[in-house]
Amino acid sequence: MFGMMMDYPLTVTAIMRHAQKVHWNREIASVTVDNPGQHYSYGVAFRRVNQLGNALRELGVKKGDRIGTLAWNDHRHFELYFAVASMGAVCQTINPKLFPEQLVYIINHAEDQWLFVDPLLVPLVEKLQPQLQKVKGYIVLTDQAHMPDNTLNKPYCYETLLAEESIHCRWPELDESDAAGLCYTSGTTGDPKGVLYSHRSMVLHSMMAALPDVMGIGSHTVLMPMVPMFHVNAWGSIHAAAMTGAKLVLPGPKMLDGETLTRLINHHKVSYSLGVPTIWNALIDYLQNSGERIVSLKSVVVGGAACSETLMTALESYGVTVHPGWGMTETSPLGVYNSPMPGSEVLEPEQRRKQQLKAGRAIFGVELKIEDSAGNELPWDGVSAGELKVRGPWVASSYFRMEGLDDHFENGWFDTGDVATIDKHGYLSITDRSKDMIKSGGEWISSIDLENSALGHEAVAEAAAIGIHHPRWGERPLLVVVLKAGVKANGKDVLDYLRDKVASWQLPDACEIVEELPHTATGKVSKKTLRQQFAGYQLPG
C-alpha cells in the first residue's frame, strides 16, 4: 500500500517561488565593481531572475544546456543560480583561480553554451577564448556604463539584456531528478572531475543544512558566505538562505581582505559565515593588527581543510563559536558538521577541545562507514582508522561524462579517499588523505596531525608535512612551514617545540622554512606540487 500524499517535485524553482512569496522583503546586500553598496529585497531579486529567465530563452538556452559562470559572490551570481536551474539548464560555476589549461578543459568538457563573466575576469577569458570549442557568446556581469572594452566574440551586457525583458516568466515544469548544477573538483590528482547535482539533491541538502543542529540558518540570520559561490554552491548556503529568508551579504571579489570583511561584518551585523582557514586567518590577522572588533559575528563554519586549535582559539577570543565541518564536491558538500553534543559542557576542558576540533557528526541523510584495506567494516571506537565511505541523497553516484572512473562508486557507496576514525558518538576525525599519509617503517604517520601540532608554535603561519624517501624506513616526514610576518624562528625551533607534542618516531626529520606554500585553486595546500618542489631532497643523517 502506498501513501496518498501529493507528488510535489523538490526543485530550485520551488525554493525561488517560496522566497518570492514569503521572504519578499528580506534583504540581499552585494559588493560589485560597479556598485560596492548594492542592496535589494528578495522580491526585487526574483523579478530580475524572471527577466534573466526570459533573456536566457531569447539566447536559445534549452533544457540540459550547460551555462558557465566565472563570477564572485554578488547579487548577479545569485540571480544566475536560480534562473539557469529554473530554466531546466545546468548552472556550472567555474573557479577562475584554476590554471588556464584546467579552465579550458572544464569549459570544453562541460560543453558550456554561454559564459557569464565578471568584468574583472574578462582579460582572462579573452586569453582562453580561442580554445573554447562550444561557447556561443559571453555575457559580462555589469551595466552599460561599466562595460569594459573587450575582444570577446558576441559580448553582451548583463543589465542591458535584463532591461529588455518582462518581469514575468513562465518557468517550465521540471522533474526533481533533472540536473540543476555542475561543479568540478580541483583536479589535484589528474583532470578535474565533474559532479552533476539534481534539483532534488540541492533542495534536500539545503533543508538539512538549515537545521538547528547544523547551520541553523533562518529568517533571524544575517549570513555572509565567505566561501566562493563557485566552490560547491557556496556550501549550499545560498539556497538555504533563500529557503529560510536569511539576510544575505555577498562580499564580492575581496574575500581575502580582512579590512573589507571586517567593515561588511560590522556594517550589516553579520551573525553567521562560512569559509576556509585561509580566509579566517586573513580576518584574524587584520583584527589583531588593527585593534578593531567584530561584535555581531557569533558562529562560523571552518571547512575545506582542518581547523587548527590556534585558529579556533583566535576566533573564540572575538566571541565567535567555531564549527568545523567536512564534505567534498561529491557530497554537495555537507557531510558532517560539528555542533556541541548534549553533555559536552561537563567534559574536562581538554576532552571538550578535542571534540570541538573533530570534523563533526553526520547530518541526517548521510551515512558513513570506515573500512580496512580488505573491505572489512571497522568499529566506531575513535581508534580504528580506515578508508572513509559515504552515501546519501546528495552524494554523487558517478562523475559527469567520465565513465572510466566508476571505481570510486562501488555497491552504492562513494570512496572519499580520506582516512578517518569515528568515535562512539559518531564524531568523525579525518586522519589524512590516503595519498598524503606518510608510511615510515611500516607505520602510518598523519600529515594533518603534524601540521596541526606545528601550527601551535607562535611563529608558524602555515605548515605542510610530506613524505621523503628514506633508505631504511621507506619514508620519513619533512615539515615545511611559513612564518608569520615579522616573526623570527628556524627549523630547529619548530622541531624542538614538537618534541613533546608528537611521538618520537613521528617527529619530522627536518623542517624547512619557505616564503610561501603552493595552494590549489580552492585554497588548500597542494601536496602534489610540494612533493615536486622537494623531489630529491636529502634528509639529514
PDB file of C-alpha atoms in Angstrom, residues 109-383:
ATOM      1  CA  HIS A 109      34.399  19.053 -21.197  1.00  0.00           C
ATOM      2  CA  ALA A 110      31.135  20.518 -19.910  1.00  0.00           C
ATOM      3  CA  GLU A 111      30.357  21.890 -23.397  1.00  0.00           C
ATOM      4  CA  ASP A 112      29.248  25.225 -21.969  1.00  0.00           C
ATOM      5  CA  GLN A 113      26.987  27.110 -24.389  1.00  0.00           C
ATOM      6  CA  TRP A 114      27.288  30.560 -22.816  1.00  0.00           C
ATOM      7  CA  LEU A 115      29.678  32.100 -20.292  1.00  0.00           C
ATOM      8  CA  PHE A 116      28.654  34.767 -17.783  1.00  0.00           C
ATOM      9  CA  VAL A 117      31.806  36.666 -16.822  1.00  0.00           C
ATOM     10  CA  ASP A 118      32.644  39.189 -14.113  1.00  0.00           C
ATOM     11  CA  PRO A 119      34.234  42.318 -15.666  1.00  0.00           C
ATOM     12  CA  LEU A 120      37.419  41.734 -13.654  1.00  0.00           C
ATOM     13  CA  LEU A 121      37.774  38.344 -15.346  1.00  0.00           C
ATOM     14  CA  VAL A 122      37.254  39.489 -18.949  1.00  0.00           C
ATOM     15  CA  PRO A 123      41.037  39.634 -19.672  1.00  0.00           C
ATOM     16  CA  LEU A 124      41.364  36.023 -18.505  1.00  0.00           C
ATOM     17  CA  VAL A 125      38.512  34.858 -20.741  1.00  0.00           C
ATOM     18  CA  GLU A 126      39.897  36.782 -23.734  1.00  0.00           C
ATOM     19  CA  LYS A 127      43.051  34.651 -23.499  1.00  0.00           C
ATOM     20  CA  LEU A 128      41.043  31.419 -23.226  1.00  0.00           C
ATOM     21  CA  GLN A 129      38.541  32.273 -25.977  1.00  0.00           C
ATOM     22  CA  PRO A 130      40.413  30.764 -28.984  1.00  0.00           C
ATOM     23  CA  GLN A 131      40.428  27.346 -27.284  1.00  0.00           C
ATOM     24  CA  LEU A 132      36.780  27.290 -26.181  1.00  0.00           C
ATOM     25  CA  GLN A 133      35.033  24.977 -28.604  1.00  0.00           C
ATOM     26  CA  LYS A 134      31.306  25.241 -27.863  1.00  0.00           C
ATOM     27  CA  VAL A 135      30.805  28.675 -26.311  1.00  0.00           C
ATOM     28  CA  LYS A 136      28.344  30.723 -28.383  1.00  0.00           C
ATOM     29  CA  GLY A 137      28.859  34.043 -26.619  1.00  0.00           C
ATOM     30  CA  TYR A 138      29.718  35.911 -23.450  1.00  0.00           C
ATOM     31  CA  ILE A 139      27.628  37.981 -21.042  1.00  0.00           C
ATOM     32  CA  VAL A 140      29.598  40.476 -18.945  1.00  0.00           C
ATOM     33  CA  LEU A 141      28.112  40.880 -15.465  1.00  0.00           C
ATOM     34  CA  THR A 142      27.815  44.658 -15.287  1.00  0.00           C
ATOM     35  CA  ASP A 143      25.838  47.630 -16.589  1.00  0.00           C
ATOM     36  CA  GLN A 144      26.473  49.527 -19.818  1.00  0.00           C
ATOM     37  CA  ALA A 145      28.354  52.339 -18.056  1.00  0.00           C
ATOM     38  CA  HIS A 146      30.935  49.889 -16.711  1.00  0.00           C
ATOM     39  CA  MET A 147      31.115  47.582 -19.726  1.00  0.00           C
ATOM     40  CA  PRO A 148      34.852  47.031 -20.341  1.00  0.00           C
ATOM     41  CA  ASP A 149      36.447  47.244 -23.758  1.00  0.00           C
ATOM     42  CA  ASN A 150      36.958  43.678 -24.911  1.00  0.00           C
ATOM     43  CA  THR A 151      37.706  41.352 -27.809  1.00  0.00           C
ATOM     44  CA  LEU A 152      35.117  38.730 -26.871  1.00  0.00           C
ATOM     45  CA  ASN A 153      33.056  37.054 -29.564  1.00  0.00           C
ATOM     46  CA  LYS A 154      29.401  38.099 -29.213  1.00  0.00           C
ATOM     47  CA  PRO A 155      29.726  40.080 -25.961  1.00  0.00           C
ATOM     48  CA  TYR A 156      26.522  41.110 -24.208  1.00  0.00           C
ATOM     49  CA  CYS A 157      25.969  43.457 -21.286  1.00  0.00           C
ATOM     50  CA  TYR A 158      24.057  41.706 -18.493  1.00  0.00           C
ATOM     51  CA  GLU A 159      21.971  44.696 -17.409  1.00  0.00           C
ATOM     52  CA  THR A 160      21.087  45.582 -20.998  1.00  0.00           C
ATOM     53  CA  LEU A 161      19.846  42.027 -21.577  1.00  0.00           C
ATOM     54  CA  LEU A 162      17.647  42.153 -18.482  1.00  0.00           C
ATOM     55  CA  ALA A 163      16.233  45.604 -19.232  1.00  0.00           C
ATOM     56  CA  GLU A 164      14.712  44.329 -22.473  1.00  0.00           C
ATOM     57  CA  GLU A 165      12.720  41.543 -20.767  1.00  0.00           C
ATOM     58  CA  SER A 166       9.451  41.226 -18.862  1.00  0.00           C
ATOM     59  CA  ILE A 167       9.441  40.782 -15.083  1.00  0.00           C
ATOM     60  CA  HIS A 168       7.050  37.850 -15.595  1.00  0.00           C
ATOM     61  CA  CYS A 169       8.370  34.466 -16.714  1.00  0.00           C
ATOM     62  CA  ARG A 170       6.713  31.137 -17.498  1.00  0.00           C
ATOM     63  CA  TRP A 171       9.060  28.602 -15.958  1.00  0.00           C
ATOM     64  CA  PRO A 172       8.959  25.042 -17.308  1.00  0.00           C
ATOM     65  CA  GLU A 173       7.715  22.155 -15.197  1.00  0.00           C
ATOM     66  CA  LEU A 174      10.765  20.171 -14.144  1.00  0.00           C
ATOM     67  CA  ASP A 175      11.373  16.735 -12.721  1.00  0.00           C
ATOM     68  CA  GLU A 176      13.190  16.843  -9.404  1.00  0.00           C
ATOM     69  CA  SER A 177      15.765  14.442 -10.870  1.00  0.00           C
ATOM     70  CA  ASP A 178      16.681  16.917 -13.619  1.00  0.00           C
ATOM     71  CA  ALA A 179      20.217  18.293 -13.437  1.00  0.00           C
ATOM     72  CA  ALA A 180      20.496  21.759 -11.876  1.00  0.00           C
ATOM     73  CA  GLY A 181      24.169  22.411 -11.142  1.00  0.00           C
ATOM     74  CA  LEU A 182      27.634  21.252 -12.127  1.00  0.00           C
ATOM     75  CA  CYS A 183      30.869  21.684 -10.192  1.00  0.00           C
ATOM     76  CA  TYR A 184      34.305  20.301 -10.969  1.00  0.00           C
ATOM     77  CA  THR A 185      36.841  19.082  -8.438  1.00  0.00           C
ATOM     78  CA  SER A 186      40.115  20.984  -8.223  1.00  0.00           C
ATOM     79  CA  GLY A 187      41.982  18.256 -10.126  1.00  0.00           C
ATOM     80  CA  THR A 188      44.846  17.651  -7.679  1.00  0.00           C
ATOM     81  CA  THR A 189      45.301  14.062  -8.922  1.00  0.00           C
ATOM     82  CA  GLY A 190      44.523  14.438 -12.628  1.00  0.00           C
ATOM     83  CA  ASP A 191      41.928  16.202 -14.747  1.00  0.00           C
ATOM     84  CA  PRO A 192      39.143  17.930 -12.788  1.00  0.00           C
ATOM     85  CA  LYS A 193      36.084  15.718 -12.391  1.00  0.00           C
ATOM     86  CA  GLY A 194      32.530  16.970 -12.868  1.00  0.00           C
ATOM     87  CA  VAL A 195      29.813  16.390 -10.273  1.00  0.00           C
ATOM     88  CA  LEU A 196      26.272  16.883 -11.579  1.00  0.00           C
ATOM     89  CA  TYR A 197      23.723  17.900  -8.936  1.00  0.00           C
ATOM     90  CA  SER A 198      19.981  17.356  -9.293  1.00  0.00           C
ATOM     91  CA  HIS A 199      17.203  19.687  -8.183  1.00  0.00           C
ATOM     92  CA  ARG A 200      16.213  17.130  -5.555  1.00  0.00           C
ATOM     93  CA  SER A 201      19.724  16.826  -4.154  1.00  0.00           C
ATOM     94  CA  MET A 202      20.077  20.608  -3.901  1.00  0.00           C
ATOM     95  CA  VAL A 203      16.762  21.056  -2.098  1.00  0.00           C
ATOM     96  CA  LEU A 204      17.361  18.219   0.367  1.00  0.00           C
ATOM     97  CA  HIS A 205      20.907  19.420   1.040  1.00  0.00           C
ATOM     98  CA  SER A 206      19.635  22.951   1.735  1.00  0.00           C
ATOM     99  CA  MET A 207      16.893  21.695   4.061  1.00  0.00           C
ATOM    100  CA  MET A 208      19.343  19.651   6.098  1.00  0.00           C
ATOM    101  CA  ALA A 209      21.957  22.436   6.156  1.00  0.00           C
ATOM    102  CA  ALA A 210      19.420  24.832   7.667  1.00  0.00           C
ATOM    103  CA  LEU A 211      18.531  22.516  10.590  1.00  0.00           C
ATOM    104  CA  PRO A 212      19.130  23.904  14.109  1.00  0.00           C
ATOM    105  CA  ASP A 213      21.843  21.348  14.907  1.00  0.00           C
ATOM    106  CA  VAL A 214      23.580  22.066  11.611  1.00  0.00           C
ATOM    107  CA  MET A 215      23.950  25.624  10.268  1.00  0.00           C
ATOM    108  CA  GLY A 216      20.783  26.826  11.969  1.00  0.00           C
ATOM    109  CA  ILE A 217      20.017  29.278   9.163  1.00  0.00           C
ATOM    110  CA  GLY A 218      16.703  31.123   9.458  1.00  0.00           C
ATOM    111  CA  SER A 219      14.989  34.468   8.950  1.00  0.00           C
ATOM    112  CA  HIS A 220      16.883  35.782  12.000  1.00  0.00           C
ATOM    113  CA  THR A 221      20.256  35.016  10.390  1.00  0.00           C
ATOM    114  CA  VAL A 222      22.475  37.561   8.662  1.00  0.00           C
ATOM    115  CA  LEU A 223      24.577  35.279   6.501  1.00  0.00           C
ATOM    116  CA  MET A 224      27.758  36.235   4.673  1.00  0.00           C
ATOM    117  CA  PRO A 225      29.240  33.294   2.751  1.00  0.00           C
ATOM    118  CA  MET A 226      32.986  33.816   2.518  1.00  0.00           C
ATOM    119  CA  VAL A 227      33.343  30.546   0.691  1.00  0.00           C
ATOM    120  CA  PRO A 228      33.177  31.386  -3.035  1.00  0.00           C
ATOM    121  CA  MET A 229      29.935  30.774  -4.887  1.00  0.00           C
ATOM    122  CA  PHE A 230      31.998  28.809  -7.429  1.00  0.00           C
ATOM    123  CA  HIS A 231      33.059  26.383  -4.681  1.00  0.00           C
ATOM    124  CA  VAL A 232      30.365  23.674  -4.382  1.00  0.00           C
ATOM    125  CA  ASN A 233      27.461  26.138  -4.496  1.00  0.00           C
ATOM    126  CA  ALA A 234      28.894  28.155  -1.594  1.00  0.00           C
ATOM    127  CA  TRP A 235      28.464  25.002   0.503  1.00  0.00           C
ATOM    128  CA  GLY A 236      24.696  25.146  -0.008  1.00  0.00           C
ATOM    129  CA  SER A 237      24.345  28.424   1.894  1.00  0.00           C
ATOM    130  CA  ILE A 238      22.763  30.425  -0.954  1.00  0.00           C
ATOM    131  CA  HIS A 239      19.832  28.061  -1.467  1.00  0.00           C
ATOM    132  CA  ALA A 240      19.403  27.606   2.304  1.00  0.00           C
ATOM    133  CA  ALA A 241      19.263  31.388   2.768  1.00  0.00           C
ATOM    134  CA  ALA A 242      16.571  31.810   0.120  1.00  0.00           C
ATOM    135  CA  MET A 243      14.638  28.867   1.548  1.00  0.00           C
ATOM    136  CA  THR A 244      14.585  30.318   5.072  1.00  0.00           C
ATOM    137  CA  GLY A 245      14.623  34.068   4.417  1.00  0.00           C
ATOM    138  CA  ALA A 246      18.042  34.817   5.858  1.00  0.00           C
ATOM    139  CA  LYS A 247      19.517  38.196   5.007  1.00  0.00           C
ATOM    140  CA  LEU A 248      22.367  37.622   2.553  1.00  0.00           C
ATOM    141  CA  VAL A 249      25.558  39.671   2.416  1.00  0.00           C
ATOM    142  CA  LEU A 250      27.619  38.863  -0.688  1.00  0.00           C
ATOM    143  CA  PRO A 251      31.149  40.268  -0.264  1.00  0.00           C
ATOM    144  CA  GLY A 252      32.346  40.412  -3.879  1.00  0.00           C
ATOM    145  CA  PRO A 253      35.901  39.697  -5.048  1.00  0.00           C
ATOM    146  CA  LYS A 254      37.887  40.801  -1.965  1.00  0.00           C
ATOM    147  CA  MET A 255      37.292  37.838   0.331  1.00  0.00           C
ATOM    148  CA  LEU A 256      40.915  37.671   1.453  1.00  0.00           C
ATOM    149  CA  ASP A 257      40.938  41.319   2.520  1.00  0.00           C
ATOM    150  CA  GLY A 258      40.499  41.398   6.297  1.00  0.00           C
ATOM    151  CA  GLU A 259      39.644  45.108   6.316  1.00  0.00           C
ATOM    152  CA  THR A 260      36.819  44.668   3.779  1.00  0.00           C
ATOM    153  CA  LEU A 261      35.436  41.666   5.647  1.00  0.00           C
ATOM    154  CA  THR A 262      35.514  43.497   8.984  1.00  0.00           C
ATOM    155  CA  ARG A 263      33.711  46.505   7.506  1.00  0.00           C
ATOM    156  CA  LEU A 264      30.981  44.315   5.976  1.00  0.00           C
ATOM    157  CA  ILE A 265      30.514  42.264   9.150  1.00  0.00           C
ATOM    158  CA  ASN A 266      30.123  45.357  11.309  1.00  0.00           C
ATOM    159  CA  HIS A 267      28.003  47.360   8.851  1.00  0.00           C
ATOM    160  CA  HIS A 268      25.491  44.574   8.153  1.00  0.00           C
ATOM    161  CA  LYS A 269      25.705  42.945  11.610  1.00  0.00           C
ATOM    162  CA  VAL A 270      26.634  39.600  10.067  1.00  0.00           C
ATOM    163  CA  SER A 271      25.886  36.774  12.510  1.00  0.00           C
ATOM    164  CA  TYR A 272      26.944  33.661  10.588  1.00  0.00           C
ATOM    165  CA  SER A 273      29.550  32.871   7.961  1.00  0.00           C
ATOM    166  CA  LEU A 274      31.404  30.070   6.208  1.00  0.00           C
ATOM    167  CA  GLY A 275      34.937  29.852   4.848  1.00  0.00           C
ATOM    168  CA  VAL A 276      38.240  28.041   4.571  1.00  0.00           C
ATOM    169  CA  PRO A 277      41.042  28.580   7.137  1.00  0.00           C
ATOM    170  CA  THR A 278      42.908  30.948   4.788  1.00  0.00           C
ATOM    171  CA  ILE A 279      40.032  33.437   4.920  1.00  0.00           C
ATOM    172  CA  TRP A 280      39.683  33.252   8.697  1.00  0.00           C
ATOM    173  CA  ASN A 281      43.422  33.722   9.133  1.00  0.00           C
ATOM    174  CA  ALA A 282      43.247  36.869   6.976  1.00  0.00           C
ATOM    175  CA  LEU A 283      40.422  38.218   9.140  1.00  0.00           C
ATOM    176  CA  ILE A 284      42.241  37.407  12.401  1.00  0.00           C
ATOM    177  CA  ASP A 285      45.480  39.000  11.154  1.00  0.00           C
ATOM    178  CA  TYR A 286      43.656  42.221  10.333  1.00  0.00           C
ATOM    179  CA  LEU A 287      41.796  42.325  13.653  1.00  0.00           C
ATOM    180  CA  GLN A 288      44.960  41.703  15.655  1.00  0.00           C
ATOM    181  CA  ASN A 289      46.975  44.308  13.758  1.00  0.00           C
ATOM    182  CA  SER A 290      44.274  46.978  13.642  1.00  0.00           C
ATOM    183  CA  GLY A 291      42.769  46.520  17.093  1.00  0.00           C
ATOM    184  CA  GLU A 292      39.261  46.536  15.595  1.00  0.00           C
ATOM    185  CA  ARG A 293      36.471  44.308  16.915  1.00  0.00           C
ATOM    186  CA  ILE A 294      33.629  42.289  15.446  1.00  0.00           C
ATOM    187  CA  VAL A 295      30.604  42.077  17.723  1.00  0.00           C
ATOM    188  CA  SER A 296      27.740  40.608  15.708  1.00  0.00           C
ATOM    189  CA  LEU A 297      29.518  37.538  14.302  1.00  0.00           C
ATOM    190  CA  LYS A 298      28.529  34.615  16.535  1.00  0.00           C
ATOM    191  CA  SER A 299      29.222  31.438  14.554  1.00  0.00           C
ATOM    192  CA  VAL A 300      31.371  30.365  11.621  1.00  0.00           C
ATOM    193  CA  VAL A 301      31.973  27.177   9.690  1.00  0.00           C
ATOM    194  CA  VAL A 302      35.568  26.202   9.007  1.00  0.00           C
ATOM    195  CA  GLY A 303      35.846  23.732   6.153  1.00  0.00           C
ATOM    196  CA  GLY A 304      37.943  22.862   3.128  1.00  0.00           C
ATOM    197  CA  ALA A 305      40.859  21.985   5.423  1.00  0.00           C
ATOM    198  CA  ALA A 306      41.238  21.027   9.066  1.00  0.00           C
ATOM    199  CA  CYS A 307      40.669  23.730  11.674  1.00  0.00           C
ATOM    200  CA  SER A 308      43.719  24.122  13.897  1.00  0.00           C
ATOM    201  CA  GLU A 309      43.403  24.737  17.623  1.00  0.00           C
ATOM    202  CA  THR A 310      45.290  28.008  17.131  1.00  0.00           C
ATOM    203  CA  LEU A 311      42.676  29.293  14.671  1.00  0.00           C
ATOM    204  CA  MET A 312      39.775  28.133  16.842  1.00  0.00           C
ATOM    205  CA  THR A 313      41.220  29.869  19.904  1.00  0.00           C
ATOM    206  CA  ALA A 314      41.848  33.083  17.950  1.00  0.00           C
ATOM    207  CA  LEU A 315      38.263  33.229  16.669  1.00  0.00           C
ATOM    208  CA  GLU A 316      36.880  32.428  20.113  1.00  0.00           C
ATOM    209  CA  SER A 317      38.791  35.405  21.521  1.00  0.00           C
ATOM    210  CA  TYR A 318      36.459  37.587  19.421  1.00  0.00           C
ATOM    211  CA  GLY A 319      33.339  35.833  20.715  1.00  0.00           C
ATOM    212  CA  VAL A 320      32.934  33.565  17.678  1.00  0.00           C
ATOM    213  CA  THR A 321      31.880  29.918  18.030  1.00  0.00           C
ATOM    214  CA  VAL A 322      33.699  27.715  15.529  1.00  0.00           C
ATOM    215  CA  HIS A 323      32.011  24.779  13.812  1.00  0.00           C
ATOM    216  CA  PRO A 324      34.342  22.502  11.844  1.00  0.00           C
ATOM    217  CA  GLY A 325      32.713  20.567   9.041  1.00  0.00           C
ATOM    218  CA  TRP A 326      33.643  18.019   6.427  1.00  0.00           C
ATOM    219  CA  GLY A 327      32.490  17.490   2.893  1.00  0.00           C
ATOM    220  CA  MET A 328      33.569  17.246  -0.728  1.00  0.00           C
ATOM    221  CA  THR A 329      32.426  18.378  -4.143  1.00  0.00           C
ATOM    222  CA  GLU A 330      30.987  14.864  -4.438  1.00  0.00           C
ATOM    223  CA  THR A 331      28.866  15.330  -1.281  1.00  0.00           C
ATOM    224  CA  SER A 332      27.291  18.685  -2.287  1.00  0.00           C
ATOM    225  CA  PRO A 333      29.377  19.298   0.034  1.00  0.00           C
ATOM    226  CA  LEU A 334      27.930  18.918   3.524  1.00  0.00           C
ATOM    227  CA  GLY A 335      28.547  15.508   5.067  1.00  0.00           C
ATOM    228  CA  VAL A 336      29.287  16.145   8.737  1.00  0.00           C
ATOM    229  CA  TYR A 337      29.015  19.196  10.989  1.00  0.00           C
ATOM    230  CA  ASN A 338      30.348  19.809  14.474  1.00  0.00           C
ATOM    231  CA  SER A 339      27.705  21.097  16.867  1.00  0.00           C
ATOM    232  CA  PRO A 340      28.041  20.576  20.628  1.00  0.00           C
ATOM    233  CA  MET A 341      26.518  17.309  21.795  1.00  0.00           C
ATOM    234  CA  PRO A 342      24.270  17.406  24.891  1.00  0.00           C
ATOM    235  CA  GLY A 343      26.501  16.832  27.895  1.00  0.00           C
ATOM    236  CA  SER A 344      29.647  18.180  26.259  1.00  0.00           C
ATOM    237  CA  GLU A 345      29.636  21.130  28.649  1.00  0.00           C
ATOM    238  CA  VAL A 346      30.583  18.823  31.564  1.00  0.00           C
ATOM    239  CA  LEU A 347      33.605  17.351  29.802  1.00  0.00           C
ATOM    240  CA  GLU A 348      37.070  18.227  31.006  1.00  0.00           C
ATOM    241  CA  PRO A 349      38.439  21.209  29.009  1.00  0.00           C
ATOM    242  CA  GLU A 350      40.987  19.067  27.151  1.00  0.00           C
ATOM    243  CA  GLN A 351      38.355  16.466  26.206  1.00  0.00           C
ATOM    244  CA  ARG A 352      35.914  19.160  25.122  1.00  0.00           C
ATOM    245  CA  ARG A 353      38.542  20.832  22.955  1.00  0.00           C
ATOM    246  CA  LYS A 354      39.405  17.529  21.250  1.00  0.00           C
ATOM    247  CA  GLN A 355      35.720  17.017  20.485  1.00  0.00           C
ATOM    248  CA  GLN A 356      35.341  20.577  19.182  1.00  0.00           C
ATOM    249  CA  LEU A 357      38.238  20.096  16.749  1.00  0.00           C
ATOM    250  CA  LYS A 358      36.789  16.956  15.181  1.00  0.00           C
ATOM    251  CA  ALA A 359      35.093  17.256  11.796  1.00  0.00           C
ATOM    252  CA  GLY A 360      31.685  16.554  13.332  1.00  0.00           C
ATOM    253  CA  ARG A 361      28.812  14.099  13.154  1.00  0.00           C
ATOM    254  CA  ALA A 362      26.891  13.001  10.077  1.00  0.00           C
ATOM    255  CA  ILE A 363      23.835  15.095   9.325  1.00  0.00           C
ATOM    256  CA  PHE A 364      20.602  13.247   8.590  1.00  0.00           C
ATOM    257  CA  GLY A 365      20.679  11.734   5.113  1.00  0.00           C
ATOM    258  CA  VAL A 366      24.401  10.976   5.084  1.00  0.00           C
ATOM    259  CA  GLU A 367      25.663   7.539   6.090  1.00  0.00           C
ATOM    260  CA  LEU A 368      29.312   6.936   6.962  1.00  0.00           C
ATOM    261  CA  LYS A 369      31.457   3.863   7.320  1.00  0.00           C
ATOM    262  CA  ILE A 370      35.174   3.109   7.546  1.00  0.00           C
ATOM    263  CA  GLU A 371      36.795   0.009   6.076  1.00  0.00           C
ATOM    264  CA  ASP A 372      40.195  -1.614   6.209  1.00  0.00           C
ATOM    265  CA  SER A 373      42.153  -2.404   3.039  1.00  0.00           C
ATOM    266  CA  ALA A 374      40.350  -5.754   2.731  1.00  0.00           C
ATOM    267  CA  GLY A 375      36.927  -4.103   2.751  1.00  0.00           C
ATOM    268  CA  ASN A 376      36.019  -5.083   6.319  1.00  0.00           C
ATOM    269  CA  GLU A 377      33.938  -2.515   8.164  1.00  0.00           C
ATOM    270  CA  LEU A 378      35.718  -1.091  11.212  1.00  0.00           C
ATOM    271  CA  PRO A 379      34.168  -0.183  14.575  1.00  0.00           C
ATOM    272  CA  TRP A 380      33.250   3.309  15.700  1.00  0.00           C
ATOM    273  CA  ASP A 381      35.708   3.358  18.575  1.00  0.00           C
ATOM    274  CA  GLY A 382      37.655   6.535  17.820  1.00  0.00           C
ATOM    275  CA  VAL A 383      40.824   4.498  17.316  1.00  0.00           C
TER     276      VAL A 383
END
